[in-house]
Every structure is written in structure tokens, then in C-alpha cells.
PDB file of C-alpha atoms in Angstrom:
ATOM      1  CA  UNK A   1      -4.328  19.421 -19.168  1.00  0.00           C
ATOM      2  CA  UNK A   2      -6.337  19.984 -15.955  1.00  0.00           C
ATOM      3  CA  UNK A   3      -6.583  17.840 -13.086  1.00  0.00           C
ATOM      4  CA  UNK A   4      -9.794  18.770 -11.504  1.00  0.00           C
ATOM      5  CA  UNK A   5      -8.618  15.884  -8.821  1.00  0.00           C
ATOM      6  CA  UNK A   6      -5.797  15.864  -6.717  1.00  0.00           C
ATOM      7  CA  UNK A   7      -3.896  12.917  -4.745  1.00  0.00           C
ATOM      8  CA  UNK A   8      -1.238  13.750  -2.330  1.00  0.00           C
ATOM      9  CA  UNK A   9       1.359  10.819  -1.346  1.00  0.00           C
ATOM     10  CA  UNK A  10       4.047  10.688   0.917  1.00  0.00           C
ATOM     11  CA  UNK A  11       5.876   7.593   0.054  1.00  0.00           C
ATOM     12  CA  UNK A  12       9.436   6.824   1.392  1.00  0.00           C
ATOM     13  CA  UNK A  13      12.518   8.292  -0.752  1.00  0.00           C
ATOM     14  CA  UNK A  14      14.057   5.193  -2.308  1.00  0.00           C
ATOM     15  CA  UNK A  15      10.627   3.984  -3.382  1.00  0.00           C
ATOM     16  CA  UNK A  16      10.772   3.811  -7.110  1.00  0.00           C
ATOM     17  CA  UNK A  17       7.616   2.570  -8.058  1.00  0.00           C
ATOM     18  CA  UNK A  18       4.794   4.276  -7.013  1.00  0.00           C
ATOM     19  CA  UNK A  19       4.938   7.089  -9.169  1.00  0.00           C
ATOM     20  CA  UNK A  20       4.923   5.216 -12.423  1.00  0.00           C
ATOM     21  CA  UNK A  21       1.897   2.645 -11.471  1.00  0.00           C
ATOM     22  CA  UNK A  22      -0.635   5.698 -10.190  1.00  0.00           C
ATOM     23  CA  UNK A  23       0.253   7.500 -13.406  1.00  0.00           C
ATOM     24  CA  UNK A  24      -0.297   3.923 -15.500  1.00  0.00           C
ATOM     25  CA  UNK A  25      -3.249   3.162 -13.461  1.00  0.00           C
ATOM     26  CA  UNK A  26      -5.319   6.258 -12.293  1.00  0.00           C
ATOM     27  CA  UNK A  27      -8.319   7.081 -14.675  1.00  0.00           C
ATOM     28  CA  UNK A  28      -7.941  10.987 -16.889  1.00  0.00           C
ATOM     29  CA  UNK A  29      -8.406  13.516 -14.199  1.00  0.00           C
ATOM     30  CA  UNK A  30      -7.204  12.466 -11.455  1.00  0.00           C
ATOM     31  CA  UNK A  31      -3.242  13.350 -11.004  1.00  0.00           C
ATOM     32  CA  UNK A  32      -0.700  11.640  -7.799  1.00  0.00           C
ATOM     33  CA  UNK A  33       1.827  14.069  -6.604  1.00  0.00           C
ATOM     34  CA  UNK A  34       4.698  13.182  -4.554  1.00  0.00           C
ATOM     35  CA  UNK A  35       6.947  14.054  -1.448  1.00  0.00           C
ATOM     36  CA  UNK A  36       9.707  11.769  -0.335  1.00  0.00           C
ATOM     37  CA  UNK A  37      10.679  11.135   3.062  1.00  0.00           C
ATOM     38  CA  UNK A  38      13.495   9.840   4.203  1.00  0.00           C
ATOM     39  CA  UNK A  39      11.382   7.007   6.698  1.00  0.00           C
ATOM     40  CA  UNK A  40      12.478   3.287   5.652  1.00  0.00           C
ATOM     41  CA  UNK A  41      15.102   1.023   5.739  1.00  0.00           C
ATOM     42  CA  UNK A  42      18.251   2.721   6.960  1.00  0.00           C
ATOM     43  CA  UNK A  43      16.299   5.605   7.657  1.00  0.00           C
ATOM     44  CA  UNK A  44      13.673   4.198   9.540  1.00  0.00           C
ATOM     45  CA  UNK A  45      12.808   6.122  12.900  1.00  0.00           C
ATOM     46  CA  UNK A  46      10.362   6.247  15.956  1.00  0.00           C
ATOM     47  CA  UNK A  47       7.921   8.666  15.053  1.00  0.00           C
ATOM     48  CA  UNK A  48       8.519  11.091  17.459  1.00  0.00           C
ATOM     49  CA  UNK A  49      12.391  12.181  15.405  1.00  0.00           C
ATOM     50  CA  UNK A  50       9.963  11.407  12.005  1.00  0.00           C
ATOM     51  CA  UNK A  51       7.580  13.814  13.252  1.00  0.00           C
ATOM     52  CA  UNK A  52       9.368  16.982  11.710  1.00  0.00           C
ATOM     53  CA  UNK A  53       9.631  16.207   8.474  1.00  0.00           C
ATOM     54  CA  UNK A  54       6.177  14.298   8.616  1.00  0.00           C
ATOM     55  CA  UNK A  55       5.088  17.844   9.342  1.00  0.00           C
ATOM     56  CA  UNK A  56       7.250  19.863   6.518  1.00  0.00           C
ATOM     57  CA  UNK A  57       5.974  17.102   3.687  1.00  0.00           C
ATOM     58  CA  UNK A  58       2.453  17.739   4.606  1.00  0.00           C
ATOM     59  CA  UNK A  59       2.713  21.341   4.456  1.00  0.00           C
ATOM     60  CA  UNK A  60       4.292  20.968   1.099  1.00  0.00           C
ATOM     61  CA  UNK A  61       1.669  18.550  -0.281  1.00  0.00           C
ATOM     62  CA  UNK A  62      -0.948  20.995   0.700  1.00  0.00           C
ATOM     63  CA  UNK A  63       0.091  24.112  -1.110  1.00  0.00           C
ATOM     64  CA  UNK A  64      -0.919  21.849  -4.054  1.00  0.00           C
ATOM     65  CA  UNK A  65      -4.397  21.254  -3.076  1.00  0.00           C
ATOM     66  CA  UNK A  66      -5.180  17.715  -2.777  1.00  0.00           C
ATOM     67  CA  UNK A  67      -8.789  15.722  -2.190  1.00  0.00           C
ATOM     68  CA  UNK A  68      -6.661  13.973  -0.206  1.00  0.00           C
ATOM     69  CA  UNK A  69      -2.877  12.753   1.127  1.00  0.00           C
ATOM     70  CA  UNK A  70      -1.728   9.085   1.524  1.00  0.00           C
ATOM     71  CA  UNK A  71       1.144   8.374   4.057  1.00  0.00           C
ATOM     72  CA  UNK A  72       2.274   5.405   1.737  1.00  0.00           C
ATOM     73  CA  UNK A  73       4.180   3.273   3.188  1.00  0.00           C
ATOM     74  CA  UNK A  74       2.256  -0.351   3.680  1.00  0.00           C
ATOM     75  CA  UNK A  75       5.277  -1.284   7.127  1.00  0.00           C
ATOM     76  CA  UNK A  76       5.166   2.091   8.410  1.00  0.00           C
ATOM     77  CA  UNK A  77       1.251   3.036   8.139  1.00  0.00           C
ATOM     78  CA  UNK A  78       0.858  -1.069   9.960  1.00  0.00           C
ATOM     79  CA  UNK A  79       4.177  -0.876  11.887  1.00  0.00           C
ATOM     80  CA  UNK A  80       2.256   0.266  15.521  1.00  0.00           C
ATOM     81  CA  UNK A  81      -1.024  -0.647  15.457  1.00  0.00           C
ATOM     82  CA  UNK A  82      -3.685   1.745  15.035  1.00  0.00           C
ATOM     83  CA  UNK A  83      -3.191   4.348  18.127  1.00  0.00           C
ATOM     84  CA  UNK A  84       0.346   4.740  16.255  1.00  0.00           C
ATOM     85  CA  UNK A  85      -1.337   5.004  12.334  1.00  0.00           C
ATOM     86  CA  UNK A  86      -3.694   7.589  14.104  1.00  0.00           C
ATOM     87  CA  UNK A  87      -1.181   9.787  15.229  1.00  0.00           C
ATOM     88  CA  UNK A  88       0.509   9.571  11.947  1.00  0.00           C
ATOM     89  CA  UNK A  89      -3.260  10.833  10.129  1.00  0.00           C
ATOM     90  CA  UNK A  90      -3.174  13.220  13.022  1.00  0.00           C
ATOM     91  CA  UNK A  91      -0.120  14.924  12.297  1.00  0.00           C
ATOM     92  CA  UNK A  92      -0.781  15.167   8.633  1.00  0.00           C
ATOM     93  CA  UNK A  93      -4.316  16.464   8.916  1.00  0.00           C
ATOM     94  CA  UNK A  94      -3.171  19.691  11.111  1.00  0.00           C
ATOM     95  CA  UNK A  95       0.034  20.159   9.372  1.00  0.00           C
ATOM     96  CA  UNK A  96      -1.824  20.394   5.724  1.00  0.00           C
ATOM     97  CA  UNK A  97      -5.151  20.721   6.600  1.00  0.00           C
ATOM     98  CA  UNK A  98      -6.284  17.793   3.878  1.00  0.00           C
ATOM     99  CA  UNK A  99      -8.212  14.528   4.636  1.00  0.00           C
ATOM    100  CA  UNK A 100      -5.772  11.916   5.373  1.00  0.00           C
ATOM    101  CA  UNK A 101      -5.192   8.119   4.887  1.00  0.00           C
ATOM    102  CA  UNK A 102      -3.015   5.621   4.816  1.00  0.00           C
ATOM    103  CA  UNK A 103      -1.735   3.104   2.853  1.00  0.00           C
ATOM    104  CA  UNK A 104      -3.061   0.154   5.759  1.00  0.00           C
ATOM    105  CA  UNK A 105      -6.535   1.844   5.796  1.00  0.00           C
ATOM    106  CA  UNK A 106      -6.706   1.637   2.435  1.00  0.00           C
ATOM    107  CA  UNK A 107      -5.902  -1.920   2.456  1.00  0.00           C
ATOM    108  CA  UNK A 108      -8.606  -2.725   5.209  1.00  0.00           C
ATOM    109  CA  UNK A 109     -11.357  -1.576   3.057  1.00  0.00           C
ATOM    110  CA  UNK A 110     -10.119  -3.174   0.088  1.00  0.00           C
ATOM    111  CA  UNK A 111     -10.318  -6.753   1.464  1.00  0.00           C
ATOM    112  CA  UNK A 112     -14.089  -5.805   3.107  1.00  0.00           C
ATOM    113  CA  UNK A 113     -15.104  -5.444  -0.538  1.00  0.00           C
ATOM    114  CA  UNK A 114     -13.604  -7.977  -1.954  1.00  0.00           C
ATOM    115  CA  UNK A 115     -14.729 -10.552   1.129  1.00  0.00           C
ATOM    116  CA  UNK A 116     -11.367 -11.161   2.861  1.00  0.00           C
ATOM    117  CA  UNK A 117     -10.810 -11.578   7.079  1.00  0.00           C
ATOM    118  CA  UNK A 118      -8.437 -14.956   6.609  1.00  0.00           C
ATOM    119  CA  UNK A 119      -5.095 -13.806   4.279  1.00  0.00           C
ATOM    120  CA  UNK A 120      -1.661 -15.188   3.328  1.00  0.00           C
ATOM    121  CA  UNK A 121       0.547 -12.461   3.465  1.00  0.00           C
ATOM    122  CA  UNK A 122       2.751 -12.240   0.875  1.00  0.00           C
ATOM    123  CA  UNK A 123       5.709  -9.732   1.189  1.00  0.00           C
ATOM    124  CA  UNK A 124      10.076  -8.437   0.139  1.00  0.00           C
ATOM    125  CA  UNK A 125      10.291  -7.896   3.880  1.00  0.00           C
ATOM    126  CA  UNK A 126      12.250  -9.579   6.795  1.00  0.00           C
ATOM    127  CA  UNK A 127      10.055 -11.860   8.882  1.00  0.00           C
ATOM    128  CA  UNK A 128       9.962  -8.987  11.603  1.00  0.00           C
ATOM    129  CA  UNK A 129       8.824  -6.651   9.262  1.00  0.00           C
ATOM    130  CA  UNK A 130       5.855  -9.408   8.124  1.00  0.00           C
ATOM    131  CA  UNK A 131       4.986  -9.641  11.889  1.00  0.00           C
ATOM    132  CA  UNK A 132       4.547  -6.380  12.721  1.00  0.00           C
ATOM    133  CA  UNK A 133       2.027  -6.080   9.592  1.00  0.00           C
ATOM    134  CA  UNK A 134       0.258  -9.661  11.374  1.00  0.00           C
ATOM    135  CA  UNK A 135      -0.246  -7.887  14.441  1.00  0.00           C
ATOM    136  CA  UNK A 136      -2.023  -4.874  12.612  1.00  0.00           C
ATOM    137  CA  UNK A 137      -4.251  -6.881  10.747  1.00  0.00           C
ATOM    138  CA  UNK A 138      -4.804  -8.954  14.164  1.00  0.00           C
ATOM    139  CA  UNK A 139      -5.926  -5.876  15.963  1.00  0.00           C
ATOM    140  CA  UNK A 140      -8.113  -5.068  12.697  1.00  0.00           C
ATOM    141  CA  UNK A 141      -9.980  -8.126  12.622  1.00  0.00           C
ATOM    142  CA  UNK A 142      -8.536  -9.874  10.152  1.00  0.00           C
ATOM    143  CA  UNK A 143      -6.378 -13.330  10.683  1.00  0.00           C
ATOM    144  CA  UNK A 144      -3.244 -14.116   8.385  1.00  0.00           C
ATOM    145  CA  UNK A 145      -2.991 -17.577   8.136  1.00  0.00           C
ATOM    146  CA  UNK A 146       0.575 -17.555   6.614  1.00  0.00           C
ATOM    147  CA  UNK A 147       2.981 -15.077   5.825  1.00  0.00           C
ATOM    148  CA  UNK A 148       5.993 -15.120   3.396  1.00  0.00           C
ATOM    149  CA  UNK A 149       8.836 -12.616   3.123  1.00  0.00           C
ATOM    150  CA  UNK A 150      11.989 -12.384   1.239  1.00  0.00           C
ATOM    151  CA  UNK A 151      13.909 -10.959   3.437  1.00  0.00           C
ATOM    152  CA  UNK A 152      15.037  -8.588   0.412  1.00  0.00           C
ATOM    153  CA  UNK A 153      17.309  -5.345   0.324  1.00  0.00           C
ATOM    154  CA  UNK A 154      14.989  -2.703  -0.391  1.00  0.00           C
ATOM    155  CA  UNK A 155      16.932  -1.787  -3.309  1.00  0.00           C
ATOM    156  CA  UNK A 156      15.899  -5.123  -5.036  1.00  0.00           C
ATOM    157  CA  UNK A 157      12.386  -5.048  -3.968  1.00  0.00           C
ATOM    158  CA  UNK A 158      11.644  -3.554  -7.721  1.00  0.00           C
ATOM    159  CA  UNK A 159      13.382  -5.925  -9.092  1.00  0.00           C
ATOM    160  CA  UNK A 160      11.736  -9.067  -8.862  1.00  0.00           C
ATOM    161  CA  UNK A 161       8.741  -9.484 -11.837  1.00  0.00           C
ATOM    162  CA  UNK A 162       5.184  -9.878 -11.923  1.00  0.00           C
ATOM    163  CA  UNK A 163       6.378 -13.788 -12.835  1.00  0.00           C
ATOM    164  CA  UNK A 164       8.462 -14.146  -9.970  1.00  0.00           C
ATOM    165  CA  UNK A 165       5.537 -12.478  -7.895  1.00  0.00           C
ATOM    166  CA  UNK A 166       3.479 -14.949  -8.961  1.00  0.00           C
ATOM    167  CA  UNK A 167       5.165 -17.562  -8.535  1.00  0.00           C
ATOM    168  CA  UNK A 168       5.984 -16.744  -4.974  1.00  0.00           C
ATOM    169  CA  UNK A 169       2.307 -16.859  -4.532  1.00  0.00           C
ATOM    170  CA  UNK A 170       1.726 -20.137  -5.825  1.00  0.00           C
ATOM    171  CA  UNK A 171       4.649 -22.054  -3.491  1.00  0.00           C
ATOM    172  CA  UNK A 172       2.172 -20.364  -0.381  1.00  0.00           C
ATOM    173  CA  UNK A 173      -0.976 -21.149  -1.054  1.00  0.00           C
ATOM    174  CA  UNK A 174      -3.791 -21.931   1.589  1.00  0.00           C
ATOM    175  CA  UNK A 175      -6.744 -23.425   0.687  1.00  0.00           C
ATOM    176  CA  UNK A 176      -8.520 -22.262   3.513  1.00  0.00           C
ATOM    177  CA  UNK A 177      -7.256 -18.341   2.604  1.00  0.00           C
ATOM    178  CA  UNK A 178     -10.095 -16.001   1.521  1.00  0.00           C
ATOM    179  CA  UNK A 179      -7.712 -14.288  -0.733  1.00  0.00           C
ATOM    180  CA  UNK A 180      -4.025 -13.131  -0.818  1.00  0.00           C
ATOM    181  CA  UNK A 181      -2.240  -9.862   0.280  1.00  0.00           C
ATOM    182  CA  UNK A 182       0.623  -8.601  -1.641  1.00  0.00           C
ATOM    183  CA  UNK A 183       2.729  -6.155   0.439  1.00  0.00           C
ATOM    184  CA  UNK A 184       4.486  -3.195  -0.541  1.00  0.00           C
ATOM    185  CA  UNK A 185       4.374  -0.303  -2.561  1.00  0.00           C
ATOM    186  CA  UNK A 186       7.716  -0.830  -3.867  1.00  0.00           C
ATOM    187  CA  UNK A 187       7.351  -3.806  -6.101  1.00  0.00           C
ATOM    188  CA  UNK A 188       5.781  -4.974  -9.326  1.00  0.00           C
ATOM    189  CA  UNK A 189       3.173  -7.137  -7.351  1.00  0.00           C
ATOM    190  CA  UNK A 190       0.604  -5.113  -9.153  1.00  0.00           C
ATOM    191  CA  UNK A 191       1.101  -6.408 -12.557  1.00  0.00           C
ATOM    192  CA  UNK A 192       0.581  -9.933 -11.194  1.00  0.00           C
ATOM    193  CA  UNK A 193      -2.904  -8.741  -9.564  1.00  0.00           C
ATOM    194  CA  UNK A 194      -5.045 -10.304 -12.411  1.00  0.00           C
ATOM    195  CA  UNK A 195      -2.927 -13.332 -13.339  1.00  0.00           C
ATOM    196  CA  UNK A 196      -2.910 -15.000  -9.976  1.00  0.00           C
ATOM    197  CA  UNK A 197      -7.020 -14.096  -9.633  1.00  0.00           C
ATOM    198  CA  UNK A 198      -7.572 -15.760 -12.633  1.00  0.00           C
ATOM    199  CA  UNK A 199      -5.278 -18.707 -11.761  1.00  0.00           C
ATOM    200  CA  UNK A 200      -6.842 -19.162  -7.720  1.00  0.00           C
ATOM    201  CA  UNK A 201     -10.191 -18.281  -8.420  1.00  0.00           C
ATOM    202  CA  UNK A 202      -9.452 -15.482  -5.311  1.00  0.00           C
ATOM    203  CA  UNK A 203      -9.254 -12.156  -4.579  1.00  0.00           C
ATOM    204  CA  UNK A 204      -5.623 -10.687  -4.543  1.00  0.00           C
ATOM    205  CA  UNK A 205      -4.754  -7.342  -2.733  1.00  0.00           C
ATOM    206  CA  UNK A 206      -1.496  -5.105  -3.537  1.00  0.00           C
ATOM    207  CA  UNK A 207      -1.099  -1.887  -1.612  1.00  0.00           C
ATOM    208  CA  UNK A 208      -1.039   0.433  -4.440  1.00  0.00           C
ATOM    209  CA  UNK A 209      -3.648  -1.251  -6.291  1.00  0.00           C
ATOM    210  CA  UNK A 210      -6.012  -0.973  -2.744  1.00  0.00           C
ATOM    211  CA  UNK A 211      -4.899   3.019  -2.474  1.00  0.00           C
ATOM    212  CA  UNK A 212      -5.889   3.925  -5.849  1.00  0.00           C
ATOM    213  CA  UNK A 213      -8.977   1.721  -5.302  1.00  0.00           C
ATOM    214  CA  UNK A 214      -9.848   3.671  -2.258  1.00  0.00           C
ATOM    215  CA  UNK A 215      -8.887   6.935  -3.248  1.00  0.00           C
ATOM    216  CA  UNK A 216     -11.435   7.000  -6.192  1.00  0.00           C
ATOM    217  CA  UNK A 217     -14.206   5.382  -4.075  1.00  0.00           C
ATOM    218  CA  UNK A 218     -13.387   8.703  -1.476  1.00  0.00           C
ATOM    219  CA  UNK A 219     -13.805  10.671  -4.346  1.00  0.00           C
ATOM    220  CA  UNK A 220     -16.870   8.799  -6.072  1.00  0.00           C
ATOM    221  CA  UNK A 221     -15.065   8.079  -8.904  1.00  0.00           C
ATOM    222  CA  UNK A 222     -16.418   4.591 -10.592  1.00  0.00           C
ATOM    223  CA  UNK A 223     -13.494   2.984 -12.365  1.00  0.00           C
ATOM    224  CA  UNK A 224     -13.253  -0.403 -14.058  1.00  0.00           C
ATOM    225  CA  UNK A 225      -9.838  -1.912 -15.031  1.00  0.00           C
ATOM    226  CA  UNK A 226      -9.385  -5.561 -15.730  1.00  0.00           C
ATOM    227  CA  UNK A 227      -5.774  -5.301 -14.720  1.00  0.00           C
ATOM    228  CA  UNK A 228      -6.122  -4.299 -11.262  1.00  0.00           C
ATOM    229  CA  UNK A 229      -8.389  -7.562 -10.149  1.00  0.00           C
ATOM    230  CA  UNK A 230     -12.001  -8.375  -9.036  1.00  0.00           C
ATOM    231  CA  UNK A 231     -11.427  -4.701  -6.835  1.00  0.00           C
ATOM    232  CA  UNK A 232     -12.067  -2.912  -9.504  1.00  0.00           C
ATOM    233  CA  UNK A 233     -15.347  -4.972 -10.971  1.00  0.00           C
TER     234      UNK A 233
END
């Protein structure tokens, strides 16, 4: 089978469910291919020691070719505010000489099309993790009026269901939210995307489900699927 169109994603090594959702969810011709890096958790690092293998991943991704490469991680793309996510599209761009995003960009211009500047942020992190994601989406523009994390081991984060998800949603609710962010690439959230939109009569936003979005809008692919959510109307 050919795959006229290529996405690259670095995505950190004990994520386990980003590969099966892009494959489930990305429209015939377009293929995800994946590095792992060893960058969350108990391998989290400044950037600086990342830098290295930031640099070998990139240079791996690109022998392959891709429209594009994701550094997809939704804390570690938000974890420094934008002068540190720049440095992080820097270093991929000249290592692999592909257009870069990441996972928080794509996020940003998912809830511009879908209408959202006031969120609840919905996530498996520690609080300190959730605040570090408030203060990117501060210095974005956009305001999170509540937050909720699990505080999780991130070798449960794919454990909890779509159900669960949901229901985690609906003990947070704002009535005075635009819509809802779902955090993490890591989880099931996805799968409760269309649910909860048809329940709260809002917009919901998961971080894969806004980086496939805004991979096939870089590539001018239209794509409808009524499982990923008014996004994809």
C-alpha cells in the first residue's frame, strides 16, 4: 500500500497509545511513524541533556520523509512556555530538515476553530504538571478556569476508560467554560470526545484528536469523522 503522506512523531517511550489511535483514526493515505524518547516521567530532563537525542530522533524520522514531525508530548511541548516549545521546533527543524510542530500548537489551533479561550482542563497529571500546562495556555491567550488532575502513575494513565473519562468530566464542569480540554496523549480520552459533546452541548479537545486534526488541515486534507467531535465537522 502507498502512503503518498507522511507523519513523523516523537512521542515519549512508555507512551502506549498513540500509535494505535493515529492508525484507528487517520484517513487511507496518510501513515504516523514513530520514534521514542526516553523524555517523561522518570526520565524527564531540562532540555539542554534532552537535546541529543532530540537531535538523533529527528534525524531518524527524516530519513523516512515526512510532511511533517510532531514532538508529542502535550507536558513537555507546554512545560516552558513558548521561547522553550520554540527551541524544541528549532532543534527538530535543523536536525531533520522537516516542518515541525508540536503537540501544544496543535492544540491552540484546535480550540480557535472550535471557539474556545475559557477551558477546564482536564488531565492524569500531578497538579504541578496541570500548572505548568495553565501557564502555557495563559501566555497563549487562553484562560483555564479549572483544572483537574489525577495525580496518576504514568503507567495507569491508559488504563482508565472512555467511561471513567467521562465521568471525570462531568464531576468538573463550568458553566461558564467554552469547552473542555482533555490532556494527554497517553490515555483513552479520545474515545470519550463525542459522548461528552453530545452530553454538554460543547466543544471537547484531546491532544491526539487536535494533532491529527491539525496535521491534515497542514496538509489540506478534508476529513469528517463523527467520533473525533465538532473538530472534525
Amino acid at each position: 500500500m502507498s502512503i503518498p503522506t507522511s507523519i513523523g512523531l516523537i512521542i515519549p517511550s512508555a507512551n502506549r497509545l498513540t500509535e494505535p489511535q493515529f492508525n484507528t483514526y487517520l484517513p487511507a493515505g496518510v501513515g504516523a511513524f514513530v520514534t521514542r524518547l526516553r523524555m517523561a516521567g522518570k526520565f524527564r530532563k531540562p532540555l539542554e541533556e534532552l537535546k541529543p537525542q532530540l537531535v538523533q530522533a529527528a534525524e531518524a524520522l527524516s530519513d523516512i520523509k515526512p510532511n511533517v514531525i510532531v514532538f508529542h508530548c502535550t507536558a513537555n511541548s507546554m512545560e516552558s512556555g513558548l521561547a522553550h516549545e520554540k527551541t524544541i521546533v528549532d532543534i527538530i527543524e535543523q536536525a531533520s530538515g522537516c516542518p515541525t510542530i508540536t503537540t501544544a500548537q496543535a492544540l491552540t489551533q484546535a480550540f480557535d476553530r472550535v471557539g474556545i479561550k475559557k477551558m477546564v482542563l482536564i488531565s492524569p497529571y500531578v497538579q504541578a504538571t496541570n500548572q505548568l500546562e495553565v501557564n502555557y495556555l495563559s501566555e497563549t491567550g487562553y484562560t483555564v478556569l479549572h483544572e483537574k488532575g489525577l495525580a496518576l502513575e504514568s503507567t495507569a494513565y491508559s488504563t482508565i476508560t472512555p467511561e471513567e473519562w467521562q465521568k471525570v468530566v462531568k464531576e468538573n464542569l463550568r458553566a461558564d467554560a467554552d469547552g473542555y480540554f482533555l490532556s494527554c496523549t497517553n490515555t483513552r480520552m479520545i474515545e470519550a470526545v463525542a459522548a461528552l459533546e453530545k452530553d454538554l452541548g460543547k466543544p471537547v479537545i484531546n491532544s491526539n484528536q487536535a494533532t491529527i486534526w491539525a496535521c491534515l488541515k497542514k496538509f489540506g486534507i478534508k476529513h469528517s469523522d463523527p467520533r473525533l467531535g465538532r473538530l472534525f465537522n
